[in-house]
Tab-separated table of C-alpha atoms in Angstrom:
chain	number	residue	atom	x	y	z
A	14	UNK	CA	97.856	70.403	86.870
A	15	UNK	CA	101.193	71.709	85.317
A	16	UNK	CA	103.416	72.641	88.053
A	17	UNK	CA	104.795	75.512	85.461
A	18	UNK	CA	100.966	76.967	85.985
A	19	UNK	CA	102.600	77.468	89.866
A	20	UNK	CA	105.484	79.178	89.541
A	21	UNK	CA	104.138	82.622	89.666
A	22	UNK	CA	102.353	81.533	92.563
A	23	UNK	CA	102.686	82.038	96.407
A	24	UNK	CA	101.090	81.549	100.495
A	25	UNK	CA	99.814	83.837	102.653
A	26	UNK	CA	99.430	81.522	105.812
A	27	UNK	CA	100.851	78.219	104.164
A	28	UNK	CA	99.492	74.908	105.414
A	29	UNK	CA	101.852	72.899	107.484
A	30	UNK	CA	101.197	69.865	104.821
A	31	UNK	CA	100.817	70.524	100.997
A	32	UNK	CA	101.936	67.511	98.758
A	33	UNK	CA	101.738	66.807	95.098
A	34	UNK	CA	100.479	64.052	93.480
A	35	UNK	CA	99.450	63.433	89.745
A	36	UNK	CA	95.887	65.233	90.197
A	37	UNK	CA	97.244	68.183	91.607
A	38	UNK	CA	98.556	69.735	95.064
A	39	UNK	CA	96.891	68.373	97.906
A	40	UNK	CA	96.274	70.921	100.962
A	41	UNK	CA	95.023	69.683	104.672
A	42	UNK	CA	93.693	72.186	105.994
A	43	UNK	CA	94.579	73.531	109.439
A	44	UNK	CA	91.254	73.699	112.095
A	45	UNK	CA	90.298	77.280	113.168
A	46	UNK	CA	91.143	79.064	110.163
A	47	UNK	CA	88.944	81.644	108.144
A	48	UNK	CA	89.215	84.782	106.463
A	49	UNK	CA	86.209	87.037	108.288
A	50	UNK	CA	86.308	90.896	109.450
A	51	UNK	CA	83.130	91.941	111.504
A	52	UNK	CA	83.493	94.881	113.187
A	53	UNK	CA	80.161	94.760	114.878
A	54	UNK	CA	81.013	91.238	116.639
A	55	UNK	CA	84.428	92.162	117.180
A	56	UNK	CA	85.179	88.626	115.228
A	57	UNK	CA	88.576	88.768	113.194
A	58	UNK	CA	89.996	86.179	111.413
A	59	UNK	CA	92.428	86.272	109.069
A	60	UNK	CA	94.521	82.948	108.977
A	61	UNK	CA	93.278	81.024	106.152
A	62	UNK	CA	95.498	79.659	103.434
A	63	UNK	CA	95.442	81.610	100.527
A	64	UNK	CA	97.786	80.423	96.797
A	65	UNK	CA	97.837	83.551	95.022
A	66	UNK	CA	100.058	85.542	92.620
A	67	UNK	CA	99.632	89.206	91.906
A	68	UNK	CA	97.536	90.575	88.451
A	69	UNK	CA	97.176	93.840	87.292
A	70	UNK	CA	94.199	94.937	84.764
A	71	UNK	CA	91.814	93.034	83.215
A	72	UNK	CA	91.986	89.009	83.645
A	73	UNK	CA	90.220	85.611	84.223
A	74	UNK	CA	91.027	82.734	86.673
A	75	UNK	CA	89.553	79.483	86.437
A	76	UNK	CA	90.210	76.902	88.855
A	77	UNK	CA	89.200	73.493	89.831
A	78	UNK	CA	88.984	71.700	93.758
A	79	UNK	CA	88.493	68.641	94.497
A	80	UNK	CA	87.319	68.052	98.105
A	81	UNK	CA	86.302	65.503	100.376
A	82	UNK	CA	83.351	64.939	102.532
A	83	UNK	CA	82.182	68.493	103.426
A	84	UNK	CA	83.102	69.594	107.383
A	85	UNK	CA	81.022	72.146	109.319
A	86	UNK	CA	81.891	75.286	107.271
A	87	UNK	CA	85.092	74.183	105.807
A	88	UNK	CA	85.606	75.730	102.355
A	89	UNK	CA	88.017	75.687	99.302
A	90	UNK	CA	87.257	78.228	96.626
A	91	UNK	CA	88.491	81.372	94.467
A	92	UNK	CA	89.472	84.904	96.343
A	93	UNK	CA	90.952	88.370	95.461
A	94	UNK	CA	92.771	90.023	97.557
A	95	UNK	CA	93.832	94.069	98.296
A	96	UNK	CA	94.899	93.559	101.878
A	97	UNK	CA	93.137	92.228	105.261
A	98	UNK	CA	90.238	94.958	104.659
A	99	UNK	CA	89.528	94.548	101.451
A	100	UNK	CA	88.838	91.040	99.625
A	101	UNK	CA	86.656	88.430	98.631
A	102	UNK	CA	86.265	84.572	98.314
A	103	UNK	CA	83.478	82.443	96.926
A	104	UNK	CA	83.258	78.370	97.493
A	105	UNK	CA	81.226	75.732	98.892
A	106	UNK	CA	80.266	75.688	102.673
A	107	UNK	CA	78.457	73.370	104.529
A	108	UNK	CA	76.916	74.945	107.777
A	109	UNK	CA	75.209	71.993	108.480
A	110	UNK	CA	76.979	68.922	106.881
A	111	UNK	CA	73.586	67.791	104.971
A	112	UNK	CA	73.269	70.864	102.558
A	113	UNK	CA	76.076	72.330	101.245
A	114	UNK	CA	75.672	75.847	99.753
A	115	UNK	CA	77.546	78.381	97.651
A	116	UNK	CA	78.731	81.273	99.541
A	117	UNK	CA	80.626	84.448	98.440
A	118	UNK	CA	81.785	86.869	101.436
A	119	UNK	CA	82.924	90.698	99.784
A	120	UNK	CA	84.796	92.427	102.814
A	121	UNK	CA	84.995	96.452	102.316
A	122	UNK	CA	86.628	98.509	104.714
A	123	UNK	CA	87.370	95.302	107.064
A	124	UNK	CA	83.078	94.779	107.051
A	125	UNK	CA	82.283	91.293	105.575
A	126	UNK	CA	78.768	90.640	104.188
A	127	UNK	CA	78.078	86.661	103.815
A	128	UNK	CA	75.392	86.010	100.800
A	129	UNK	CA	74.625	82.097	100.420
A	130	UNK	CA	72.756	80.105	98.033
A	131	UNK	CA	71.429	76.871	97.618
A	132	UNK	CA	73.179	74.007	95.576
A	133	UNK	CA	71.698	72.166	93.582
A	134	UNK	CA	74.067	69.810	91.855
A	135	UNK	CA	76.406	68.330	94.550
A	136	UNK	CA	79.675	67.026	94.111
A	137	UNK	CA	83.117	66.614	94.616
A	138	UNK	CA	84.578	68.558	91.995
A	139	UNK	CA	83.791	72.337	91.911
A	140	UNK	CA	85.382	75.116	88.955
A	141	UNK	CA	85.283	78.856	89.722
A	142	UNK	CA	85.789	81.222	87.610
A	143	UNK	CA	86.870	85.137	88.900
A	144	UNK	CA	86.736	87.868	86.186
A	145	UNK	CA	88.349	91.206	86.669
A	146	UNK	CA	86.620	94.098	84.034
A	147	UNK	CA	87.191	97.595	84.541
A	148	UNK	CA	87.237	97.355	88.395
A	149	UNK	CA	84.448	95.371	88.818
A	150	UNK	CA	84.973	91.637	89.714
A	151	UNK	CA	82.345	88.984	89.140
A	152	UNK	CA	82.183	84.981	90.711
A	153	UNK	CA	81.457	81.970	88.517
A	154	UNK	CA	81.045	78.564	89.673
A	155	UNK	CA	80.603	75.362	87.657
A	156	UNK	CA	80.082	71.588	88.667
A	157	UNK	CA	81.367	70.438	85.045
A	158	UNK	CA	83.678	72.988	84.348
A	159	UNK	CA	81.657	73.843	80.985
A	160	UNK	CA	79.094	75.530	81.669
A	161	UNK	CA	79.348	78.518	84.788
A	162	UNK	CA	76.543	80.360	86.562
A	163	UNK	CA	77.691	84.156	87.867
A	164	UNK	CA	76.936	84.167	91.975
A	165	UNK	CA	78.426	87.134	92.665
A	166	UNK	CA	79.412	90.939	91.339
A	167	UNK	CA	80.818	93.339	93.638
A	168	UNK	CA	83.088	96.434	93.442
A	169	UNK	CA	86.051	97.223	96.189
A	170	UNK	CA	85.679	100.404	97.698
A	171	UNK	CA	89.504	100.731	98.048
A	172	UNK	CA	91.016	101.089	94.492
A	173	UNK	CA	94.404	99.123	93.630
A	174	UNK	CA	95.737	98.567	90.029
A	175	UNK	CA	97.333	95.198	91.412
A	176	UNK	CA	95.314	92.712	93.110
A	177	UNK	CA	96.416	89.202	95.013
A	178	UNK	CA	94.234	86.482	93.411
A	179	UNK	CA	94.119	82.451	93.708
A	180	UNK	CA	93.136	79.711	95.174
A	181	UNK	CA	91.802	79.315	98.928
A	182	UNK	CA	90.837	77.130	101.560
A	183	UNK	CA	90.005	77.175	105.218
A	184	UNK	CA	87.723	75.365	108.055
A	185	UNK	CA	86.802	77.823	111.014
A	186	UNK	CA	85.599	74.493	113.844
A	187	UNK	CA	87.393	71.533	112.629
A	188	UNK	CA	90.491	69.498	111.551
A	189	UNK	CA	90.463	66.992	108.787
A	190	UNK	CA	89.945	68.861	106.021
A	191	UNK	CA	91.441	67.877	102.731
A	192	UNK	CA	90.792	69.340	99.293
A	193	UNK	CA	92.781	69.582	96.160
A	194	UNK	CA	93.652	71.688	93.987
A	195	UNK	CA	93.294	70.281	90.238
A	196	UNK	CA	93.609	72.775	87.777
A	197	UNK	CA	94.473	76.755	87.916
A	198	UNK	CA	95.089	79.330	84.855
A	199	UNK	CA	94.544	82.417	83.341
A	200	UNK	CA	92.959	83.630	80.332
């Protein structure tokens, strides 16, 4: 990863240890952090560690993790941003450490819908891909960073001409998490 790809870039709740080494910028991942708004469960979370930098209009991100062996729910994905009401994220999860799935959560009005899906093709390295056209934002993933299947397309209810948009990561029951972050640009 070029570290001139990272200079627009910036934390919201920055992990206490971040490091780089040649494949990119490691991040361990503090335990008990999520991003999560349910009203109905009175269950708020809003800690995770989010890399973003700010785009306006039209725009693509594709980025690569690498993580390691998958913790209950622990995650490392792609996620847009308005504020604490209004974003969304889509990675790999693993609610119960045998079959990791893709999830995308799309939070409106601080009300977060989870949609999962199976996955297939299992590995270590995961691209995402988050397009921005004409308000509307759609969620790519890809296990060879070739060729991307959409998993999500959703629409804030909020509007904002700027959004926050990056690279996330977070793991809601346990410590120990690593992942790292290989590759991240716009086109």
């Amino acid at each position: 990863m070029l570290l001139d790809a990272l200079r627009d870039f910036t934390w919201y709740n920055e992990p206490h240890n971040v490091r780089f080494i040649e494949e990119g910028m490691i991040v361990e991942v503090a335990e008990q952090t999520d991003f999560w708004q349910s009203a109905a469960h009175n269950f708020h979370r809003d800690n995770g560690h989010f890399f973003y930098t700010e785009k306006t209009g039209d725009f693509t991100l594709t980025l690569k993790w690498h993580s390691d062996e998958p913790l209950a729910f622990a995650q490392c994905g792609v996620m847009v941003r308005l504020n604490n009401l209004n974003w969304a994220k889509g990675g790999v999860l693993s609610p119960d450490l045998y079959k990791p799935q893709l999830g995308t959560v799309v939070t409106n009005a601080g009300h977060s819908d989870w949609a999962v899906s199976p996955l297939y093709d299992y590995n270590a390295d995961f691209w995402y891909r988050l397009r921005r056209k004409n308000g509307d934002f759609i969620i790519f993933y890809s296990v060879d960073g070739q060729n991307f299947q959409q998993i999500r397309l959703f629409h804030f209810l909020e509007k904002a001409d700027t959004v926050k948009v990056g690279a996330y990561a977070c793991s809601p029951q346990r410590a120990g998490f690593r992942c790292i972050l290989e590759n991240i640009e716009f086109s």
